[in-house]
Short mmCIF file of C-alpha atoms in Angstrom, two decimals:
data_model
loop_
_atom_site.label_atom_id
_atom_site.label_comp_id
_atom_site.label_asym_id
_atom_site.label_seq_id
_atom_site.Cartn_x
_atom_site.Cartn_y
_atom_site.Cartn_z
CA UNK A 1 24.47 15.03 16.64
CA UNK A 2 20.31 13.87 16.98
CA UNK A 3 18.22 11.74 14.25
CA UNK A 4 15.34 12.01 13.09
CA UNK A 5 13.02 9.03 11.27
CA UNK A 6 10.29 9.09 9.53
CA UNK A 7 7.90 6.01 9.48
CA UNK A 8 6.32 4.98 6.93
CA UNK A 9 8.30 5.55 3.95
CA UNK A 10 5.55 5.44 1.66
CA UNK A 11 1.75 6.10 2.93
CA UNK A 12 -1.07 5.06 0.83
CA UNK A 13 -4.72 6.95 1.66
CA UNK A 14 -7.60 7.81 -0.50
CA UNK A 15 -9.39 10.39 0.01
CA UNK A 16 -11.31 11.23 2.81
CA UNK A 17 -9.43 9.17 5.27
CA UNK A 18 -7.33 10.11 8.15
CA UNK A 19 -3.20 9.85 7.68
CA UNK A 20 -0.83 9.38 10.69
CA UNK A 21 2.53 10.16 9.85
CA UNK A 22 5.11 9.13 12.88
CA UNK A 23 8.75 11.34 13.67
CA UNK A 24 11.48 8.94 16.20
CA UNK A 25 14.18 11.01 17.47
CA UNK A 26 17.12 8.99 17.63
CA UNK A 27 17.36 10.92 22.09
CA UNK A 28 14.69 13.17 23.40
CA UNK A 29 13.87 16.88 21.70
CA UNK A 30 12.31 19.74 23.20
CA UNK A 31 8.88 19.45 22.08
CA UNK A 32 9.65 23.85 20.87
CA UNK A 33 12.00 22.38 17.74
CA UNK A 34 10.05 20.27 15.83
CA UNK A 35 8.92 21.15 12.65
CA UNK A 36 6.78 19.57 9.38
CA UNK A 37 6.57 20.69 6.06
CA UNK A 38 4.50 19.70 3.14
CA UNK A 39 6.07 19.79 0.03
CA UNK A 40 4.69 19.44 -3.93
CA UNK A 41 6.32 17.93 -6.82
CA UNK A 42 8.56 21.04 -7.44
CA UNK A 43 7.60 23.51 -5.28
CA UNK A 44 9.06 24.68 -2.51
CA UNK A 45 8.39 23.02 1.39
CA UNK A 46 5.39 24.79 3.24
CA UNK A 47 5.16 25.12 6.62
CA UNK A 48 2.65 23.06 8.33
CA UNK A 49 3.66 22.55 12.38
CA UNK A 50 6.07 24.39 14.99
CA UNK A 51 6.38 23.83 17.56
CA UNK A 52 5.09 20.26 17.43
CA UNK A 53 1.51 21.35 17.87
CA UNK A 54 0.94 24.74 16.49
CA UNK A 55 -0.38 25.19 13.50
CA UNK A 56 1.37 27.44 11.29
CA UNK A 57 -0.75 31.14 9.26
CA UNK A 58 -3.19 29.87 6.83
CA UNK A 59 -3.26 25.65 6.94
CA UNK A 60 -5.80 24.07 7.19
CA UNK A 61 -7.55 22.80 10.95
CA UNK A 62 -7.25 19.10 9.25
CA UNK A 63 -3.68 18.93 10.39
CA UNK A 64 -2.92 19.23 13.78
CA UNK A 65 0.56 17.63 15.07
CA UNK A 66 1.09 16.01 19.00
CA UNK A 67 4.42 14.21 20.63
CA UNK A 68 7.21 14.65 22.84
CA UNK A 69 10.37 13.89 23.40
CA UNK A 70 10.86 10.99 21.29
CA UNK A 71 7.88 10.25 18.83
CA UNK A 72 5.97 12.75 17.52
CA UNK A 73 2.78 12.78 15.02
CA UNK A 74 1.39 14.41 11.85
CA UNK A 75 -2.22 13.64 11.76
CA UNK A 76 -4.37 14.97 8.57
CA UNK A 77 -8.47 14.56 9.48
CA UNK A 78 -9.39 14.23 6.71
CA UNK A 79 -7.19 13.95 3.19
CA UNK A 80 -7.27 16.40 0.74
CA UNK A 81 -7.29 15.97 -2.60
CA UNK A 82 -3.83 18.37 -2.07
CA UNK A 83 -2.92 16.78 0.51
CA UNK A 84 -1.02 14.22 -1.02
CA UNK A 85 2.85 14.98 -0.92
CA UNK A 86 6.02 14.60 0.91
CA UNK A 87 6.26 15.45 4.44
CA UNK A 88 9.17 16.15 6.22
CA UNK A 89 10.16 16.86 10.26
CA UNK A 90 13.11 18.79 11.75
CA UNK A 91 15.02 20.17 14.63
CA UNK A 92 16.93 22.74 14.26
CA UNK A 93 19.30 21.21 11.76
CA UNK A 94 18.01 18.16 10.76
CA UNK A 95 15.50 16.50 9.12
CA UNK A 96 13.99 13.96 8.58
CA UNK A 97 13.97 12.07 5.53
CA UNK A 98 10.87 12.94 4.13
CA UNK A 99 6.97 10.47 4.35
CA UNK A 100 5.05 10.24 0.72
CA UNK A 101 1.37 10.41 1.05
CA UNK A 102 0.41 8.33 -1.87
CA UNK A 103 -3.48 8.79 -3.88
CA UNK A 104 -5.02 4.71 -2.48
CA UNK B 1 3.46 39.41 1.12
CA UNK B 2 7.12 38.06 2.81
CA UNK B 3 9.30 36.09 -1.14
CA UNK B 4 12.65 34.83 -0.95
CA UNK B 5 13.80 35.07 -4.33
CA UNK B 6 17.37 33.55 -5.30
CA UNK B 7 19.75 33.57 -7.80
CA UNK B 8 23.04 32.60 -8.79
CA UNK B 9 22.95 29.22 -9.76
CA UNK B 10 24.35 27.53 -13.00
CA UNK B 11 26.49 24.54 -14.04
CA UNK B 12 30.35 24.55 -13.23
CA UNK B 13 32.68 22.36 -12.63
CA UNK B 14 34.13 20.76 -9.69
CA UNK B 15 36.71 22.33 -7.97
CA UNK B 16 34.79 25.91 -8.96
CA UNK B 17 32.73 28.75 -7.60
CA UNK B 18 29.52 30.00 -7.38
CA UNK B 19 27.55 32.47 -5.52
CA UNK B 20 24.36 32.53 -4.46
CA UNK B 21 21.70 35.56 -3.13
CA UNK B 22 18.41 35.81 -2.00
CA UNK B 23 16.83 38.87 -2.60
CA UNK B 24 13.90 39.38 0.58
CA UNK B 25 11.52 41.02 0.80
CA UNK B 26 7.47 41.78 2.83
CA UNK B 27 9.23 42.18 6.22
CA UNK B 28 11.45 43.31 8.28
CA UNK B 29 14.70 41.59 7.14
CA UNK B 30 17.01 42.66 9.93
CA UNK B 31 15.10 41.66 12.51
CA UNK B 32 15.48 37.25 11.27
CA UNK B 33 18.00 35.09 11.23
CA UNK B 34 18.38 33.38 7.72
CA UNK B 35 19.34 29.83 5.93
CA UNK B 36 20.03 27.83 3.42
CA UNK B 37 18.09 24.69 2.69
CA UNK B 38 19.34 22.24 -0.45
CA UNK B 39 17.53 19.60 -1.71
CA UNK B 40 19.50 16.55 -4.39
CA UNK B 41 17.84 15.78 -7.56
CA UNK B 42 15.79 13.16 -6.05
CA UNK B 43 15.94 13.72 -2.42
CA UNK B 44 15.11 15.07 1.02
CA UNK B 45 15.53 18.18 2.11
CA UNK B 46 19.94 18.98 3.99
CA UNK B 47 20.10 22.88 5.88
CA UNK B 48 23.18 23.54 5.09
CA UNK B 49 23.80 27.26 6.32
CA UNK B 50 21.82 29.89 8.62
CA UNK B 51 23.47 33.37 9.82
CA UNK B 52 21.65 35.45 13.03
CA UNK B 53 20.46 38.72 12.55
CA UNK B 54 23.69 40.98 12.86
CA UNK B 55 25.95 38.04 10.88
CA UNK B 56 27.21 38.04 14.19
CA UNK B 57 26.42 34.27 14.51
CA UNK B 58 27.45 31.12 11.24
CA UNK B 59 26.71 28.48 11.56
CA UNK B 60 27.34 25.31 8.28
CA UNK B 61 26.77 21.49 8.03
CA UNK B 62 29.85 20.04 8.63
CA UNK B 63 30.85 18.57 5.17
CA UNK B 64 30.06 21.71 3.50
CA UNK B 65 31.85 24.21 6.55
CA UNK B 66 35.23 25.68 5.41
CA UNK B 67 34.17 25.60 1.37
CA UNK B 68 31.41 27.52 1.88
CA UNK B 69 30.80 31.29 3.24
CA UNK B 70 26.91 32.55 4.76
CA UNK B 71 27.03 36.55 4.68
CA UNK B 72 24.15 39.03 4.71
CA UNK B 73 24.01 42.35 4.12
CA UNK B 74 20.89 44.40 5.55
CA UNK B 75 20.92 46.72 4.24
CA UNK B 76 19.25 45.79 0.85
CA UNK B 77 17.76 42.56 2.22
CA UNK B 78 20.32 40.78 0.83
CA UNK B 79 21.55 36.83 1.99
CA UNK B 80 24.61 35.53 0.39
CA UNK B 81 26.44 32.18 0.17
CA UNK B 82 29.41 31.92 -1.49
CA UNK B 83 30.56 28.13 -2.92
CA UNK B 84 33.70 27.12 -3.51
CA UNK B 85 35.42 23.61 -4.04
CA UNK B 86 32.29 23.44 -5.51
CA UNK B 87 31.70 18.47 -5.38
CA UNK B 88 29.82 17.49 -7.66
CA UNK B 89 27.34 16.20 -4.31
CA UNK B 90 26.91 19.25 -4.12
CA UNK B 91 24.35 19.47 -6.84
CA UNK B 92 21.04 20.29 -5.64
CA UNK B 93 18.29 23.37 -5.65
CA UNK B 94 18.90 25.32 -3.25
CA UNK B 95 16.59 27.90 -1.28
CA UNK B 96 16.69 31.18 1.12
CA UNK B 97 14.49 30.56 3.88
CA UNK B 98 13.69 32.38 6.71
CA UNK B 99 13.44 31.91 9.66
CA UNK B 100 10.37 32.26 11.36
CA UNK B 101 11.91 31.84 15.34
CA UNK B 102 15.30 31.51 17.04
CA UNK B 103 14.02 30.22 19.46
CA UNK B 104 12.31 27.44 17.85
CA UNK B 105 14.67 28.06 14.06
CA UNK B 106 11.52 26.81 11.71
CA UNK B 107 11.32 27.96 8.13
CA UNK B 108 8.32 29.91 8.42
CA UNK B 109 9.00 30.83 4.18
CA UNK B 110 11.17 29.40 2.40
CA UNK B 111 11.59 31.01 -1.49
CA UNK B 112 11.35 29.11 -4.98
CA UNK B 113 15.64 27.50 -5.02
CA UNK B 114 17.80 27.83 -7.55
CA UNK B 115 19.76 24.93 -9.26
CA UNK B 116 23.70 24.09 -8.87
CA UNK B 117 24.61 21.77 -10.75
CA UNK B 118 28.17 20.66 -10.38
CA UNK B 119 29.61 18.69 -13.12
CA UNK B 120 32.27 18.13 -15.71
#
């Protein structure tokens, strides 16, 4: 079973800064199967990125995904106030434990 | 507009049963795999089960196998999760999610969730 480990656990940044979130798999996975989600308190998760680098419908272009093999990255180029949330990576039936992006 | 609406959650004693429903609209329900994903209070996301378009393939999280059953009724645009022998550790918000791509198995639309509490 593949384990996805996200880092850091918490990331403290200011609006306008660049955020880099990491997702590391315990074994190599196909880029086709890596997705990223955003979840705000009291809300359902929202798909951001699928196939490691494809933005979902309606997702702003400040969100981008990259990576291959065991190392994947979600980058938010310039943080907006609404981007502060918890982010999860996912591959098939496995989710990472999440990274909380908080306002510094 | 794609919509997924869950219902059926509530308080149940450990060992009890509950049936969750999810009603879909805004897309051709029979064209997509569907899944249940849960989130325990204050915790992360955990995939529970998924089902193929025609119901011929079903997969489960190891800890719920034999206790939970996923099913669907394409004529009613509905997804179900029958939960038996509930345990305290099954307490969570249960989300219905549409699988966006059969190959990639990512979840492109989610319902608002329904809370299941297994407690005496």
